[in-house]
Amino acid sequence: ASDATRQWNDAKGGELASARVAAISDSEVTLLTDAGRTLNVSFAELSDSDLAFLRRQIDARQSDLAQQQRAESRLAEKSR
């Protein structure tokens, strides 16, 4: 998953902000700009490329969590 700042655009191609993902909920993403400003943007407002980026981020984080859970399970097995 990437924590890098990137340019975000609205569904019509206009620029929203240069920011990084701070949080993702069921209906929106919270972006954090380099200036420290937060923006809550609904998925419906985002460009297709930004939505695709978010899908990749979610998939990567889910994969990381699954890998962490497997490692913790192995550790628990060894400690028995």
XYZ file of N, CA and C in Angstrom:
240
model
N 0.839 -1.192 0.000
C 0.000 0.000 0.000
C 0.875 1.243 0.000
N 0.436 2.235 -0.696
C 1.223 3.455 -0.838
C 0.707 4.562 0.072
N 1.637 5.199 0.770
C 1.289 6.357 1.590
C 1.776 7.643 0.937
N 2.159 7.544 -0.323
C 2.716 8.691 -1.030
C 1.635 9.705 -1.408
N 2.051 10.960 -1.477
C 1.171 12.021 -1.948
C 0.983 11.860 -3.455
N -0.243 12.065 -3.919
C -0.543 11.986 -5.357
C -1.623 13.002 -5.688
N -1.772 13.270 -6.963
C -2.809 14.199 -7.420
C -4.134 13.466 -7.503
N -5.175 14.025 -6.899
C -6.526 13.476 -6.923
C -7.391 14.360 -7.805
N -8.267 13.715 -8.586
C -9.130 14.435 -9.523
C -10.584 14.050 -9.328
N -11.461 14.981 -9.688
C -12.882 14.672 -9.585
C -13.343 13.908 -10.820
N -14.589 13.473 -10.795
C -15.142 12.639 -11.863
C -15.155 13.346 -13.216
N -15.096 14.675 -13.217
C -15.097 15.434 -14.476
C -13.688 15.791 -14.943
N -12.680 15.336 -14.193
C -11.295 15.582 -14.595
C -10.638 16.777 -13.935
N -11.382 17.502 -13.123
C -10.818 18.652 -12.432
C -9.953 18.220 -11.251
N -8.974 19.023 -10.915
C -8.086 18.707 -9.806
C -8.768 18.959 -8.470
N -8.652 17.990 -7.569
C -9.177 18.143 -6.209
C -8.071 18.597 -5.269
N -6.973 17.829 -5.236
C -5.881 18.148 -4.319
C -4.701 17.229 -4.566
N -3.556 17.661 -4.115
C -2.391 16.799 -4.023
C -2.368 16.338 -2.573
N -2.575 15.027 -2.361
C -2.767 14.532 -1.004
C -2.487 13.040 -0.942
N -2.467 12.535 0.283
C -2.328 11.092 0.494
C -3.573 10.583 1.211
N -3.786 9.277 1.149
C -4.942 8.665 1.802
C -4.704 8.635 3.307
N -5.639 9.190 4.052
C -5.583 9.139 5.515
C -6.503 8.044 6.041
N -7.664 7.863 5.388
C -8.629 6.840 5.817
C -9.592 6.545 4.675
N -10.162 5.346 4.725
C -11.170 4.944 3.742
C -12.358 4.380 4.520
N -13.555 4.871 4.203
C -14.771 4.347 4.834
C -15.608 3.655 3.765
N -16.836 3.327 4.111
C -17.727 2.657 3.157
C -18.113 3.543 1.987
N -18.116 4.856 2.185
C -18.630 5.742 1.138
C -17.695 6.871 0.724
N -16.573 7.032 1.453
C -15.686 8.145 1.121
C -14.248 7.854 1.509
N -13.381 8.697 0.992
C -11.967 8.647 1.353
C -11.623 9.969 2.032
N -10.792 9.886 3.059
C -10.282 11.085 3.705
C -8.861 11.282 3.212
N -8.630 12.451 2.622
C -7.317 12.790 2.078
C -6.638 13.794 2.990
N -5.311 13.681 3.088
C -4.522 14.609 3.888
C -3.529 15.302 2.969
N -3.626 16.625 2.880
C -2.727 17.391 2.020
C -1.401 17.629 2.740
N -0.394 18.041 1.993
C 0.902 18.358 2.593
C 0.793 19.508 3.579
N -0.200 20.362 3.393
C -0.419 21.500 4.295
C -1.149 21.081 5.577
N -1.526 19.795 5.663
C -2.199 19.309 6.859
C -3.708 19.427 6.827
N -4.253 19.844 5.697
C -5.707 19.970 5.546
C -6.311 18.601 5.221
N -7.455 18.276 5.801
C -8.137 17.031 5.465
C -9.331 17.317 4.575
N -9.543 16.423 3.632
C -10.681 16.516 2.715
C -11.416 15.188 2.740
N -12.714 15.221 2.977
C -13.548 14.026 2.878
C -14.220 14.064 1.517
N -13.924 13.069 0.694
C -14.432 13.040 -0.681
C -15.208 11.739 -0.892
N -16.455 11.874 -1.327
C -17.258 10.663 -1.585
C -16.715 9.963 -2.828
N -16.886 8.654 -2.862
C -16.411 7.877 -4.013
C -17.049 8.373 -5.305
N -18.304 8.809 -5.233
C -19.014 9.278 -6.426
C -18.358 10.509 -7.040
N -17.616 11.258 -6.248
C -16.960 12.474 -6.737
C -15.612 12.208 -7.402
N -15.051 11.011 -7.212
C -13.693 10.731 -7.678
C -13.635 10.260 -9.124
N -12.493 10.497 -9.745
C -12.257 10.024 -11.112
C -12.119 8.500 -11.114
N -12.299 7.899 -12.282
C -12.153 6.448 -12.420
C -10.752 5.998 -12.028
N -9.725 6.770 -12.391
C -8.355 6.371 -12.065
C -8.108 6.438 -10.560
N -8.713 7.406 -9.877
C -8.570 7.481 -8.424
C -9.302 6.323 -7.744
N -10.466 5.950 -8.264
C -11.184 4.797 -7.718
C -10.389 3.515 -7.910
N -9.755 3.370 -9.062
C -8.918 2.198 -9.317
C -7.727 2.176 -8.361
N -7.130 3.340 -8.105
C -6.027 3.444 -7.155
C -6.483 2.992 -5.770
N -7.654 3.459 -5.334
C -8.172 3.071 -4.021
C -8.426 1.570 -3.938
N -8.960 0.979 -5.019
C -9.180 -0.473 -5.027
C -7.868 -1.218 -4.833
N -6.817 -0.768 -5.521
C -5.498 -1.407 -5.366
C -4.980 -1.247 -3.939
N -5.193 -0.083 -3.342
C -4.750 0.153 -1.965
C -5.487 -0.762 -0.985
N -6.788 -0.883 -1.179
C -7.585 -1.751 -0.304
C -7.135 -3.203 -0.458
N -6.948 -3.658 -1.689
C -6.496 -5.033 -1.933
C -5.139 -5.285 -1.276
N -4.229 -4.332 -1.410
C -2.894 -4.486 -0.830
C -2.963 -4.541 0.693
N -3.776 -3.707 1.290
C -3.893 -3.708 2.756
C -4.552 -4.986 3.253
N -5.534 -5.487 2.529
C -6.166 -6.742 2.923
C -5.164 -7.888 2.840
N -4.338 -7.884 1.812
C -3.306 -8.899 1.665
C -2.295 -8.813 2.807
N -1.888 -7.595 3.157
C -0.950 -7.399 4.272
C -1.545 -7.913 5.582
N -2.820 -7.621 5.816
C -3.474 -8.075 7.044
C -3.571 -9.595 7.099
N -3.892 -10.208 5.977
C -3.993 -11.667 5.931
C -2.627 -12.294 6.207
N -1.589 -11.723 5.646
C -0.232 -12.227 5.856
C 0.164 -12.091 7.331
N -0.181 -10.969 7.937
C 0.113 -10.743 9.348
C -0.631 -11.752 10.227
N -1.878 -12.020 9.904
C -2.665 -12.979 10.684
C -2.073 -14.381 10.586
N -1.600 -14.763 9.380
C -0.974 -16.076 9.226
C 0.295 -16.171 10.068
N 1.090 -15.109 10.069
C 2.323 -15.094 10.857
C 2.015 -15.194 12.348
N 1.002 -14.471 12.804
C 0.623 -14.529 14.218
C 0.116 -15.914 14.600
N -0.598 -16.563 13.701
C -1.080 -17.916 13.962
C 0.080 -18.889 14.091
N 1.082 -18.746 13.228
C 2.268 -19.614 13.303
C 2.999 -19.414 14.616
N 3.126 -18.155 15.056
C 3.782 -17.875 16.328
C 3.014 -18.492 17.491
N 1.703 -18.401 17.451
C 0.876 -18.969 18.513
C 1.033 -20.485 18.551
N 1.114 -21.103 17.381
C 1.301 -22.566 17.301
C 2.631 -22.958 17.918
N 3.686 -22.212 17.638
C 5.022 -22.528 18.147
C 5.114 -22.357 19.650
N 4.355 -21.447 20.205
C 4.447 -21.164 21.635
C 3.634 -22.141 22.494
N 2.935 -23.048 21.849
C 2.125 -24.025 22.607
C 2.964 -25.168 23.097
